[in-house]
Amino acid sequence: LHVDMKSRPQESWTVGELAGRCGLTTHVLRVWEEMGLLTPARDAGGRRRYGSDDLTRVAVTIRNKAAGMSLEQIRVLLDADAPARHRVLEEHLADLDRRMAEMRLSREMTEHALRCRAHDILNCPRFKAHVDDLLG
C-alpha cells in the first residue's frame, strides 16, 4: 500500500480525499478517529479536515498494522504520554523477532522443497528436518 506523502505545507484534505490518497475507506478513518489514532481539525461547517500530521499518523498506522501491531498498540505508540508506551514497543519488537525467525525457517524449508529431488518431499529426511523442532 502506498501513501502519497507529497503535500504543500498548508494543505488539508476531507475524509474522502485522505481515504482515497491512502487507499482506505472513509469508514476506516472514522473508526481510527474514534479510537484516538486521528484527531482531525473541523472546518466552520463541522466537517473533518486532515492535515499533514494526520497523513503521517495514517502512514504510521498502515505500516504498523501490516507488521502485526494491533490498533490499540498503535494508539499507545502514537500517544507521547502513554505510560505503557515502552512496554508495548518492547512486546512488539519481541513479536517481530519471533515472527522473523519463523519466516526465516519457513523460507529455508521452501527453498529446500524447491530444490529437492524427492518425488514426495515428506519422505525426504532433510526436508523433514526443517520441522524437527515442532515434532520433537
JSON list of C-alpha atoms in Angstrom, two decimals:
[
{"chain": "A", "resi": 1, "resn": "LEU", "atom": "CA", "xyz": [0.00, 0.00, 0.00]},
{"chain": "A", "resi": 2, "resn": "HIS", "atom": "CA", "xyz": [1.37, 3.38, -0.97]},
{"chain": "A", "resi": 3, "resn": "VAL", "atom": "CA", "xyz": [0.55, 6.60, 0.85]},
{"chain": "A", "resi": 4, "resn": "ASP", "atom": "CA", "xyz": [1.17, 9.71, -1.24]},
{"chain": "A", "resi": 5, "resn": "MET", "atom": "CA", "xyz": [3.12, 11.91, 1.20]},
{"chain": "A", "resi": 6, "resn": "LYS", "atom": "CA", "xyz": [3.70, 14.81, -1.22]},
{"chain": "A", "resi": 7, "resn": "SER", "atom": "CA", "xyz": [1.86, 17.81, 0.09]},
{"chain": "A", "resi": 8, "resn": "ARG", "atom": "CA", "xyz": [2.11, 21.55, 0.39]},
{"chain": "A", "resi": 9, "resn": "PRO", "atom": "CA", "xyz": [2.67, 22.91, 3.93]},
{"chain": "A", "resi": 10, "resn": "GLN", "atom": "CA", "xyz": [-0.87, 24.28, 4.49]},
{"chain": "A", "resi": 11, "resn": "GLU", "atom": "CA", "xyz": [-2.73, 21.60, 2.52]},
{"chain": "A", "resi": 12, "resn": "SER", "atom": "CA", "xyz": [-5.61, 19.78, 4.14]},
{"chain": "A", "resi": 13, "resn": "TRP", "atom": "CA", "xyz": [-7.98, 17.07, 2.99]},
{"chain": "A", "resi": 14, "resn": "THR", "atom": "CA", "xyz": [-11.53, 15.95, 3.56]},
{"chain": "A", "resi": 15, "resn": "VAL", "atom": "CA", "xyz": [-12.12, 12.46, 4.93]},
{"chain": "A", "resi": 16, "resn": "GLY", "atom": "CA", "xyz": [-12.85, 11.24, 1.39]},
{"chain": "A", "resi": 17, "resn": "GLU", "atom": "CA", "xyz": [-9.73, 12.85, -0.04]},
{"chain": "A", "resi": 18, "resn": "LEU", "atom": "CA", "xyz": [-7.48, 11.42, 2.67]},
{"chain": "A", "resi": 19, "resn": "ALA", "atom": "CA", "xyz": [-9.08, 7.99, 2.38]},
{"chain": "A", "resi": 20, "resn": "GLY", "atom": "CA", "xyz": [-8.54, 7.98, -1.38]},
{"chain": "A", "resi": 21, "resn": "ARG", "atom": "CA", "xyz": [-4.99, 9.20, -1.03]},
{"chain": "A", "resi": 22, "resn": "CYS", "atom": "CA", "xyz": [-4.18, 6.34, 1.36]},
{"chain": "A", "resi": 23, "resn": "GLY", "atom": "CA", "xyz": [-6.19, 3.58, -0.31]},
{"chain": "A", "resi": 24, "resn": "LEU", "atom": "CA", "xyz": [-8.59, 3.29, 2.63]},
{"chain": "A", "resi": 25, "resn": "THR", "atom": "CA", "xyz": [-12.31, 3.70, 3.11]},
{"chain": "A", "resi": 26, "resn": "THR", "atom": "CA", "xyz": [-13.75, 6.68, 4.94]},
{"chain": "A", "resi": 27, "resn": "HIS", "atom": "CA", "xyz": [-15.20, 4.23, 7.46]},
{"chain": "A", "resi": 28, "resn": "VAL", "atom": "CA", "xyz": [-11.68, 3.10, 8.42]},
{"chain": "A", "resi": 29, "resn": "LEU", "atom": "CA", "xyz": [-10.58, 6.69, 9.08]},
{"chain": "A", "resi": 30, "resn": "ARG", "atom": "CA", "xyz": [-13.68, 7.32, 11.20]},
{"chain": "A", "resi": 31, "resn": "VAL", "atom": "CA", "xyz": [-13.01, 4.19, 13.27]},
{"chain": "A", "resi": 32, "resn": "TRP", "atom": "CA", "xyz": [-9.39, 5.25, 13.73]},
{"chain": "A", "resi": 33, "resn": "GLU", "atom": "CA", "xyz": [-10.63, 8.65, 14.88]},
{"chain": "A", "resi": 34, "resn": "GLU", "atom": "CA", "xyz": [-12.99, 7.02, 17.40]},
{"chain": "A", "resi": 35, "resn": "MET", "atom": "CA", "xyz": [-10.03, 5.03, 18.75]},
{"chain": "A", "resi": 36, "resn": "GLY", "atom": "CA", "xyz": [-7.91, 8.17, 19.15]},
{"chain": "A", "resi": 37, "resn": "LEU", "atom": "CA", "xyz": [-5.49, 7.40, 16.33]},
{"chain": "A", "resi": 38, "resn": "LEU", "atom": "CA", "xyz": [-6.54, 10.54, 14.47]},
{"chain": "A", "resi": 39, "resn": "THR", "atom": "CA", "xyz": [-7.77, 13.91, 15.70]},
{"chain": "A", "resi": 40, "resn": "PRO", "atom": "CA", "xyz": [-8.69, 15.92, 12.62]},
{"chain": "A", "resi": 41, "resn": "ALA", "atom": "CA", "xyz": [-9.49, 19.60, 12.79]},
{"chain": "A", "resi": 42, "resn": "ARG", "atom": "CA", "xyz": [-13.01, 20.71, 11.90]},
{"chain": "A", "resi": 43, "resn": "ASP", "atom": "CA", "xyz": [-13.92, 23.43, 9.45]},
{"chain": "A", "resi": 44, "resn": "ALA", "atom": "CA", "xyz": [-16.62, 26.07, 10.09]},
{"chain": "A", "resi": 45, "resn": "GLY", "atom": "CA", "xyz": [-19.26, 23.58, 8.95]},
{"chain": "A", "resi": 46, "resn": "GLY", "atom": "CA", "xyz": [-18.01, 20.88, 11.35]},
{"chain": "A", "resi": 47, "resn": "ARG", "atom": "CA", "xyz": [-16.50, 18.74, 8.59]},
{"chain": "A", "resi": 48, "resn": "ARG", "atom": "CA", "xyz": [-13.24, 16.89, 9.21]},
{"chain": "A", "resi": 49, "resn": "ARG", "atom": "CA", "xyz": [-10.10, 18.47, 7.76]},
{"chain": "A", "resi": 50, "resn": "TYR", "atom": "CA", "xyz": [-6.96, 16.36, 7.84]},
{"chain": "A", "resi": 51, "resn": "GLY", "atom": "CA", "xyz": [-3.51, 17.93, 7.72]},
{"chain": "A", "resi": 52, "resn": "SER", "atom": "CA", "xyz": [-0.01, 16.62, 7.11]},
{"chain": "A", "resi": 53, "resn": "ASP", "atom": "CA", "xyz": [0.33, 15.35, 10.71]},
{"chain": "A", "resi": 54, "resn": "ASP", "atom": "CA", "xyz": [-2.81, 13.26, 10.18]},
{"chain": "A", "resi": 55, "resn": "LEU", "atom": "CA", "xyz": [-1.39, 11.93, 6.92]},
{"chain": "A", "resi": 56, "resn": "THR", "atom": "CA", "xyz": [1.75, 10.86, 8.78]},
{"chain": "A", "resi": 57, "resn": "ARG", "atom": "CA", "xyz": [-0.34, 9.20, 11.51]},
{"chain": "A", "resi": 58, "resn": "VAL", "atom": "CA", "xyz": [-2.26, 7.27, 8.84]},
{"chain": "A", "resi": 59, "resn": "ALA", "atom": "CA", "xyz": [1.01, 6.14, 7.23]},
{"chain": "A", "resi": 60, "resn": "VAL", "atom": "CA", "xyz": [2.40, 5.03, 10.62]},
{"chain": "A", "resi": 61, "resn": "THR", "atom": "CA", "xyz": [-0.83, 3.15, 11.32]},
{"chain": "A", "resi": 62, "resn": "ILE", "atom": "CA", "xyz": [-0.79, 1.41, 7.93]},
{"chain": "A", "resi": 63, "resn": "ARG", "atom": "CA", "xyz": [2.86, 0.39, 8.28]},
{"chain": "A", "resi": 64, "resn": "ASN", "atom": "CA", "xyz": [2.46, -0.94, 11.82]},
{"chain": "A", "resi": 65, "resn": "LYS", "atom": "CA", "xyz": [-0.80, -2.78, 11.08]},
{"chain": "A", "resi": 66, "resn": "ALA", "atom": "CA", "xyz": [1.00, -4.52, 8.21]},
{"chain": "A", "resi": 67, "resn": "ALA", "atom": "CA", "xyz": [3.72, -5.52, 10.69]},
{"chain": "A", "resi": 68, "resn": "GLY", "atom": "CA", "xyz": [1.17, -7.10, 13.03]},
{"chain": "A", "resi": 69, "resn": "MET", "atom": "CA", "xyz": [0.55, -4.35, 15.56]},
{"chain": "A", "resi": 70, "resn": "SER", "atom": "CA", "xyz": [-2.98, -4.05, 16.89]},
{"chain": "A", "resi": 71, "resn": "LEU", "atom": "CA", "xyz": [-4.77, -0.72, 16.61]},
{"chain": "A", "resi": 72, "resn": "GLU", "atom": "CA", "xyz": [-4.61, -0.42, 20.40]},
{"chain": "A", "resi": 73, "resn": "GLN", "atom": "CA", "xyz": [-0.82, -0.89, 20.32]},
{"chain": "A", "resi": 74, "resn": "ILE", "atom": "CA", "xyz": [-0.57, 1.73, 17.56]},
{"chain": "A", "resi": 75, "resn": "ARG", "atom": "CA", "xyz": [-2.71, 4.12, 19.62]},
{"chain": "A", "resi": 76, "resn": "VAL", "atom": "CA", "xyz": [-0.24, 3.73, 22.51]},
{"chain": "A", "resi": 77, "resn": "LEU", "atom": "CA", "xyz": [2.70, 4.18, 20.12]},
{"chain": "A", "resi": 78, "resn": "LEU", "atom": "CA", "xyz": [1.26, 7.46, 18.85]},
{"chain": "A", "resi": 79, "resn": "ASP", "atom": "CA", "xyz": [0.41, 8.74, 22.34]},
{"chain": "A", "resi": 80, "resn": "ALA", "atom": "CA", "xyz": [3.55, 10.51, 23.60]},
{"chain": "A", "resi": 81, "resn": "ASP", "atom": "CA", "xyz": [2.13, 10.50, 27.15]},
{"chain": "A", "resi": 82, "resn": "ALA", "atom": "CA", "xyz": [1.09, 6.83, 27.30]},
{"chain": "A", "resi": 83, "resn": "PRO", "atom": "CA", "xyz": [2.62, 5.26, 30.41]},
{"chain": "A", "resi": 84, "resn": "ALA", "atom": "CA", "xyz": [2.75, 1.81, 28.77]},
{"chain": "A", "resi": 85, "resn": "ARG", "atom": "CA", "xyz": [4.45, 3.03, 25.61]},
{"chain": "A", "resi": 86, "resn": "HIS", "atom": "CA", "xyz": [7.84, 1.38, 26.17]},
{"chain": "A", "resi": 87, "resn": "ARG", "atom": "CA", "xyz": [6.28, -1.91, 27.31]},
{"chain": "A", "resi": 88, "resn": "VAL", "atom": "CA", "xyz": [4.07, -2.03, 24.20]},
{"chain": "A", "resi": 89, "resn": "LEU", "atom": "CA", "xyz": [7.03, -1.30, 21.93]},
{"chain": "A", "resi": 90, "resn": "GLU", "atom": "CA", "xyz": [9.24, -3.90, 23.61]},
{"chain": "A", "resi": 91, "resn": "GLU", "atom": "CA", "xyz": [6.48, -6.51, 23.27]},
{"chain": "A", "resi": 92, "resn": "HIS", "atom": "CA", "xyz": [6.05, -5.63, 19.60]},
{"chain": "A", "resi": 93, "resn": "LEU", "atom": "CA", "xyz": [9.79, -5.92, 18.96]},
{"chain": "A", "resi": 94, "resn": "ALA", "atom": "CA", "xyz": [9.82, -9.35, 20.62]},
{"chain": "A", "resi": 95, "resn": "ASP", "atom": "CA", "xyz": [6.86, -10.41, 18.46]},
{"chain": "A", "resi": 96, "resn": "LEU", "atom": "CA", "xyz": [8.59, -9.15, 15.31]},
{"chain": "A", "resi": 97, "resn": "ASP", "atom": "CA", "xyz": [11.76, -11.06, 16.21]},
{"chain": "A", "resi": 98, "resn": "ARG", "atom": "CA", "xyz": [9.74, -14.26, 16.77]},
{"chain": "A", "resi": 99, "resn": "ARG", "atom": "CA", "xyz": [7.83, -13.88, 13.50]},
{"chain": "A", "resi": 100, "resn": "MET", "atom": "CA", "xyz": [11.00, -13.07, 11.55]},
{"chain": "A", "resi": 101, "resn": "ALA", "atom": "CA", "xyz": [12.64, -16.24, 12.92]},
{"chain": "A", "resi": 102, "resn": "GLU", "atom": "CA", "xyz": [9.57, -18.27, 11.86]},
{"chain": "A", "resi": 103, "resn": "MET", "atom": "CA", "xyz": [9.68, -16.68, 8.41]},
{"chain": "A", "resi": 104, "resn": "ARG", "atom": "CA", "xyz": [13.39, -17.49, 8.08]},
{"chain": "A", "resi": 105, "resn": "LEU", "atom": "CA", "xyz": [12.71, -21.15, 8.93]},
{"chain": "A", "resi": 106, "resn": "SER", "atom": "CA", "xyz": [9.78, -21.27, 6.51]},
{"chain": "A", "resi": 107, "resn": "ARG", "atom": "CA", "xyz": [11.93, -19.74, 3.78]},
{"chain": "A", "resi": 108, "resn": "GLU", "atom": "CA", "xyz": [14.66, -22.31, 4.31]},
{"chain": "A", "resi": 109, "resn": "MET", "atom": "CA", "xyz": [12.10, -25.13, 4.15]},
{"chain": "A", "resi": 110, "resn": "THR", "atom": "CA", "xyz": [10.55, -23.69, 0.98]},
{"chain": "A", "resi": 111, "resn": "GLU", "atom": "CA", "xyz": [13.97, -23.33, -0.65]},
{"chain": "A", "resi": 112, "resn": "HIS", "atom": "CA", "xyz": [14.74, -26.96, 0.16]},
{"chain": "A", "resi": 113, "resn": "ALA", "atom": "CA", "xyz": [11.39, -28.10, -1.27]},
{"chain": "A", "resi": 114, "resn": "LEU", "atom": "CA", "xyz": [12.09, -26.14, -4.44]},
{"chain": "A", "resi": 115, "resn": "ARG", "atom": "CA", "xyz": [15.46, -27.85, -4.94]},
{"chain": "A", "resi": 116, "resn": "CYS", "atom": "CA", "xyz": [14.59, -31.29, -3.51]},
{"chain": "A", "resi": 117, "resn": "ARG", "atom": "CA", "xyz": [14.75, -34.18, -5.94]},
{"chain": "A", "resi": 118, "resn": "ALA", "atom": "CA", "xyz": [12.41, -36.36, -3.89]},
{"chain": "A", "resi": 119, "resn": "HIS", "atom": "CA", "xyz": [9.11, -37.05, -5.61]},
{"chain": "A", "resi": 120, "resn": "ASP", "atom": "CA", "xyz": [7.32, -36.71, -2.26]},
{"chain": "A", "resi": 121, "resn": "ILE", "atom": "CA", "xyz": [9.11, -34.14, -0.09]},
{"chain": "A", "resi": 122, "resn": "LEU", "atom": "CA", "xyz": [7.51, -35.60, 3.05]},
{"chain": "A", "resi": 123, "resn": "ASN", "atom": "CA", "xyz": [9.72, -38.66, 2.53]},
{"chain": "A", "resi": 124, "resn": "CYS", "atom": "CA", "xyz": [12.89, -36.58, 2.28]},
{"chain": "A", "resi": 125, "resn": "PRO", "atom": "CA", "xyz": [14.73, -36.73, 5.63]},
{"chain": "A", "resi": 126, "resn": "ARG", "atom": "CA", "xyz": [16.46, -33.37, 5.02]},
{"chain": "A", "resi": 127, "resn": "PHE", "atom": "CA", "xyz": [13.10, -31.72, 4.30]},
{"chain": "A", "resi": 128, "resn": "LYS", "atom": "CA", "xyz": [11.54, -33.22, 7.42]},
{"chain": "A", "resi": 129, "resn": "ALA", "atom": "CA", "xyz": [14.48, -31.91, 9.46]},
{"chain": "A", "resi": 130, "resn": "HIS", "atom": "CA", "xyz": [13.06, -28.42, 8.93]},
{"chain": "A", "resi": 131, "resn": "VAL", "atom": "CA", "xyz": [10.19, -29.26, 11.29]},
{"chain": "A", "resi": 132, "resn": "ASP", "atom": "CA", "xyz": [12.03, -31.49, 13.79]},
{"chain": "A", "resi": 133, "resn": "ASP", "atom": "CA", "xyz": [11.76, -28.77, 16.42]},
{"chain": "A", "resi": 134, "resn": "LEU", "atom": "CA", "xyz": [7.95, -28.95, 16.18]},
{"chain": "A", "resi": 135, "resn": "LEU", "atom": "CA", "xyz": [7.82, -32.77, 16.14]},
{"chain": "A", "resi": 136, "resn": "GLY", "atom": "CA", "xyz": [10.30, -33.20, 18.99]}
]
